[in-house]
Amino acid sequence: GENVEQHPSTLSVQEGDSAVIKCTYSDSASNYFPWYKQELGKRPQLIIDIRSNVGEKKDQRIAVTLNKTAKHFSLHITETQPEDSAVYFCAAGTEGGKLIFGQGTELSVKP
Amino acid sequence: NAGVTQTPKFQVLKTGQSMTLQCAQDMNHNSMYWYRQDPGMGLRLIYYSASEGTTDKGEVPNGYNVSRLNKREFSLRLESAAPSQTSVYFCASTRDRGPYEQYFGPGTRLTVT
């Protein structure tokens, strides 16, 4: 069935360093790839998304890259800050509207 | 706008009891979703409703039923709760089948003893 694998499950970086989270999807029909941030006890919130006709998208310190041939996409956070500490989820979606989520990455940014 | 709202916030059930989780959105969205979140397993889709009057199974539908009451409201029912259904439940909505950004409710933390 449809599957999204996300790595690493935990990531610890020093403030100011970069963080990279990687996902792989199985359904070649997937054409929408959002990233959600979830702070402890809160709801997931979209931070950036990309569609399959685009290879890269940036929003300030956050960027997402997509390699459709390899079925890989990645989240890059530069100049990390303590408030970036949270759980990050990738997902893959198709025209049917369903999202399949990865297992999550717990990012810890140490001051 | 309140966005997506869920009730209750917390619930404790005994095995075999039933309950209904309520979800409502005020964004005039067509599609609504129910997920469960368990540690280390991300968000797994239980049921979804692409539009008013339709519902479909997701990845983990067993033990649950849903009702799309109207465009605003989408409820999730546990007929006979089991400890394996202990989880955090999130409702989400999106403007159309999309795929588009999904907006999440605050969640319901359910414990089944």
CSV table of C-alpha atoms in Angstrom, one decimal:
chain,number,residue,atom,x,y,z
A,1,GLY,CA,0.0,0.0,0.0
A,2,GLU,CA,0.9,3.7,0.1
A,3,ASN,CA,3.8,4.4,2.4
A,4,VAL,CA,5.9,7.4,3.5
A,5,GLU,CA,9.2,6.7,5.3
A,6,GLN,CA,10.7,9.6,7.3
A,7,HIS,CA,14.3,9.8,8.7
A,8,PRO,CA,15.7,10.5,11.2
A,9,SER,CA,13.2,9.9,14.0
A,10,THR,CA,15.2,12.2,16.3
A,11,LEU,CA,17.6,15.0,15.5
A,12,SER,CA,19.6,17.2,17.8
A,13,VAL,CA,21.4,20.3,16.6
A,14,GLN,CA,23.1,23.3,18.1
A,15,GLU,CA,21.4,26.7,17.7
A,16,GLY,CA,22.5,28.2,14.4
A,17,ASP,CA,23.2,24.9,12.7
A,18,SER,CA,21.2,23.5,9.8
A,19,ALA,CA,18.7,20.6,10.1
A,20,VAL,CA,17.7,18.2,7.3
A,21,ILE,CA,14.8,15.7,7.4
A,22,LYS,CA,14.3,13.3,4.6
A,23,CYS,CA,11.2,11.4,3.3
A,24,THR,CA,10.6,8.7,0.7
A,25,TYR,CA,7.2,7.9,-0.7
A,26,SER,CA,5.9,4.9,-2.6
A,27,ASP,CA,2.9,6.0,-4.6
A,28,SER,CA,4.1,7.4,-7.9
A,29,ALA,CA,0.7,9.2,-8.3
A,30,SER,CA,1.6,11.5,-5.3
A,31,ASN,CA,1.8,15.1,-6.4
A,32,TYR,CA,1.6,17.2,-3.2
A,33,PHE,CA,4.1,17.2,-0.4
A,34,PRO,CA,3.4,19.2,2.7
A,35,TRP,CA,5.5,19.5,5.9
A,36,TYR,CA,3.8,20.0,9.2
A,37,LYS,CA,5.2,21.2,12.6
A,38,GLN,CA,3.7,20.0,15.8
A,39,GLU,CA,4.6,21.6,19.1
A,40,LEU,CA,4.1,19.6,22.3
A,41,GLY,CA,0.4,19.2,23.0
A,42,LYS,CA,-0.6,21.3,20.0
A,43,ARG,CA,-2.2,20.5,16.6
A,44,PRO,CA,0.0,20.0,13.5
A,45,GLN,CA,0.4,23.2,11.4
A,46,LEU,CA,1.6,23.5,7.8
A,47,ILE,CA,5.0,25.2,7.5
A,48,ILE,CA,5.7,24.7,3.8
A,49,ASP,CA,4.4,22.5,0.9
A,50,ILE,CA,5.5,21.7,-2.7
A,51,ARG,CA,3.8,20.3,-5.7
A,52,SER,CA,5.3,17.8,-8.1
A,53,ASN,CA,5.8,20.3,-10.9
A,54,VAL,CA,8.4,22.2,-8.7
A,55,GLY,CA,11.8,21.0,-7.6
A,56,GLU,CA,12.5,23.4,-4.8
A,57,LYS,CA,10.7,26.0,-2.7
A,58,LYS,CA,12.0,28.4,0.0
A,59,ASP,CA,10.4,30.4,2.7
A,60,GLN,CA,12.9,32.4,4.7
A,61,ARG,CA,14.9,29.8,6.7
A,62,ILE,CA,12.9,26.8,5.5
A,63,ALA,CA,13.3,25.1,2.1
A,64,VAL,CA,11.9,21.9,0.6
A,65,THR,CA,13.4,19.9,-2.3
A,66,LEU,CA,11.7,17.2,-4.3
A,67,ASN,CA,13.2,14.5,-6.5
A,68,LYS,CA,10.2,12.8,-8.2
A,69,THR,CA,12.4,10.3,-10.1
A,70,ALA,CA,13.8,9.0,-6.8
A,71,LYS,CA,10.6,9.6,-4.9
A,72,HIS,CA,12.5,11.6,-2.3
A,73,PHE,CA,11.7,15.0,-0.7
A,74,SER,CA,13.5,16.8,2.1
A,75,LEU,CA,13.0,19.7,4.6
A,76,HIS,CA,16.0,22.0,5.2
A,77,ILE,CA,16.0,24.4,8.1
A,78,THR,CA,18.9,26.9,8.3
A,79,GLU,CA,20.1,29.0,11.2
A,80,THR,CA,18.0,26.9,13.6
A,81,GLN,CA,16.6,28.6,16.7
A,82,PRO,CA,15.3,27.0,20.0
A,83,GLU,CA,11.7,27.8,18.9
A,84,ASP,CA,12.2,25.4,15.9
A,85,SER,CA,12.2,22.5,18.5
A,86,ALA,CA,9.1,20.4,17.7
A,87,VAL,CA,8.0,17.3,15.9
A,88,TYR,CA,8.0,17.6,12.1
A,89,PHE,CA,5.9,15.4,9.8
A,90,CYS,CA,6.2,15.0,6.0
A,91,ALA,CA,3.2,13.8,4.0
A,92,ALA,CA,2.4,12.8,0.4
A,93,GLY,CA,-0.9,13.4,-1.2
A,94,THR,CA,-2.7,12.6,-4.4
A,95,GLU,CA,-5.7,14.1,-6.4
A,96,GLY,CA,-8.0,12.0,-4.2
A,97,GLY,CA,-7.2,14.4,-1.3
A,98,LYS,CA,-5.8,11.9,1.1
A,99,LEU,CA,-2.5,12.5,2.9
A,100,ILE,CA,-0.2,9.7,4.0
A,101,PHE,CA,2.1,10.9,6.8
A,102,GLY,CA,5.6,9.9,7.7
A,103,GLN,CA,6.4,8.8,11.3
A,104,GLY,CA,7.7,12.2,12.4
A,105,THR,CA,11.0,13.6,13.4
A,106,GLU,CA,11.6,15.1,16.8
A,107,LEU,CA,13.9,18.1,16.4
A,108,SER,CA,15.7,19.5,19.4
A,109,VAL,CA,17.7,22.8,19.0
A,110,LYS,CA,20.1,23.3,21.9
A,111,PRO,CA,21.0,26.9,22.8
B,1,ASN,CA,-13.3,32.2,12.5
B,2,ALA,CA,-12.8,29.4,15.0
B,3,GLY,CA,-11.4,27.2,12.2
B,4,VAL,CA,-11.7,23.5,13.2
B,5,THR,CA,-13.1,22.7,16.6
B,6,GLN,CA,-13.3,19.3,18.4
B,7,THR,CA,-15.2,18.1,21.5
B,8,PRO,CA,-14.4,16.8,24.0
B,9,LYS,CA,-10.7,17.7,24.7
B,10,PHE,CA,-10.2,14.7,27.0
B,11,GLN,CA,-12.1,11.5,27.6
B,12,VAL,CA,-11.7,8.4,29.6
B,13,LEU,CA,-13.7,5.3,28.7
B,14,LYS,CA,-14.0,1.8,30.0
B,15,THR,CA,-13.5,-1.1,27.6
B,16,GLY,CA,-16.8,-1.7,25.8
B,17,GLN,CA,-18.2,1.8,26.3
B,18,SER,CA,-19.2,3.8,23.3
B,19,MET,CA,-18.8,7.5,22.5
B,20,THR,CA,-18.9,10.0,19.7
B,21,LEU,CA,-16.2,12.6,18.9
B,22,GLN,CA,-17.5,15.7,17.4
B,23,CYS,CA,-15.8,17.9,14.8
B,24,ALA,CA,-17.0,21.1,13.2
B,25,GLN,CA,-15.4,23.6,10.8
B,26,ASP,CA,-16.5,27.1,9.8
B,27,MET,CA,-14.3,27.6,6.7
B,28,ASN,CA,-16.9,26.3,4.2
B,29,HIS,CA,-14.5,23.4,3.4
B,30,ASN,CA,-15.8,20.4,1.4
B,31,SER,CA,-13.5,17.7,2.7
B,32,MET,CA,-13.0,16.5,6.2
B,33,TYR,CA,-10.8,13.8,7.8
B,34,TRP,CA,-10.3,11.9,11.0
B,35,TYR,CA,-6.8,10.8,12.1
B,36,ARG,CA,-5.4,9.1,15.1
B,37,GLN,CA,-1.9,9.9,16.4
B,38,ASP,CA,0.2,7.3,18.3
B,39,PRO,CA,3.8,7.7,19.5
B,40,GLY,CA,6.2,6.9,16.7
B,41,MET,CA,3.5,6.3,14.2
B,42,GLY,CA,2.7,9.7,12.8
B,43,LEU,CA,-0.9,10.5,11.8
B,44,ARG,CA,-2.9,7.7,10.4
B,45,LEU,CA,-6.2,8.3,8.5
B,46,ILE,CA,-9.2,6.6,9.9
B,47,TYR,CA,-12.0,7.9,7.7
B,48,TYR,CA,-12.6,10.8,5.4
B,49,SER,CA,-15.4,12.6,3.7
B,50,ALA,CA,-14.5,14.1,0.3
B,51,SER,CA,-17.8,16.0,0.2
B,52,GLU,CA,-21.1,16.3,2.1
B,53,GLY,CA,-22.9,13.0,1.8
B,54,THR,CA,-19.9,10.8,1.1
B,55,THR,CA,-17.5,8.9,3.5
B,56,ASP,CA,-14.6,6.5,2.8
B,57,LYS,CA,-12.3,4.3,4.8
B,58,GLY,CA,-8.7,5.3,5.4
B,59,GLU,CA,-5.8,3.3,6.6
B,60,VAL,CA,-7.2,2.2,10.0
B,61,PRO,CA,-11.0,2.1,9.9
B,62,ASN,CA,-11.7,-1.0,12.0
B,63,GLY,CA,-13.7,-0.2,15.2
B,64,TYR,CA,-14.9,3.2,14.0
B,65,ASN,CA,-17.8,4.7,12.2
B,66,VAL,CA,-18.4,8.2,10.9
B,67,SER,CA,-21.2,10.5,10.0
B,68,ARG,CA,-21.0,13.6,7.8
B,69,LEU,CA,-23.9,15.3,9.4
B,70,ASN,CA,-23.8,18.4,7.1
B,71,LYS,CA,-21.1,20.4,5.4
B,72,ARG,CA,-19.8,21.7,8.7
B,73,GLU,CA,-19.8,18.6,10.9
B,74,PHE,CA,-18.1,15.3,10.8
B,75,SER,CA,-18.4,12.9,13.8
B,76,LEU,CA,-16.4,9.8,14.7
B,77,ARG,CA,-18.0,7.0,16.7
B,78,LEU,CA,-16.5,4.2,18.8
B,79,GLU,CA,-19.2,1.6,19.3
B,80,SER,CA,-17.3,-0.6,21.7
B,81,ALA,CA,-14.1,1.0,22.9
B,82,ALA,CA,-10.9,-1.1,23.2
B,83,PRO,CA,-7.6,-0.3,24.9
B,84,SER,CA,-5.9,-0.3,21.5
B,85,GLN,CA,-8.0,2.8,20.6
B,86,THR,CA,-6.2,4.8,23.3
B,87,SER,CA,-4.8,7.7,21.2
B,88,VAL,CA,-5.0,11.3,20.3
B,89,TYR,CA,-7.7,12.0,17.6
B,90,PHE,CA,-7.4,14.8,15.2
B,91,CYS,CA,-10.0,16.1,12.8
B,92,ALA,CA,-8.9,18.1,9.8
B,93,SER,CA,-10.6,19.8,6.8
B,94,THR,CA,-9.6,21.1,3.4
B,95,ARG,CA,-11.4,23.2,0.8
B,96,ASP,CA,-11.7,20.4,-1.8
B,97,ARG,CA,-10.4,16.9,-2.6
B,98,GLY,CA,-7.3,18.7,-3.5
B,99,PRO,CA,-4.8,17.8,-2.5
B,100,TYR,CA,-4.6,21.1,-0.5
B,101,GLU,CA,-3.4,22.2,2.9
B,102,GLN,CA,-5.3,20.4,5.7
B,103,TYR,CA,-6.3,22.4,8.7
B,104,PHE,CA,-6.3,20.5,12.0
B,105,GLY,CA,-8.5,20.8,15.1
B,106,PRO,CA,-7.0,20.9,18.6
B,107,GLY,CA,-7.3,17.1,19.1
B,108,THR,CA,-9.1,14.8,21.6
B,109,ARG,CA,-7.0,12.7,24.0
B,110,LEU,CA,-8.9,9.4,24.6
B,111,THR,CA,-7.9,6.8,27.1
B,112,VAL,CA,-9.6,3.4,27.2
B,113,THR,CA,-9.0,1.4,30.4
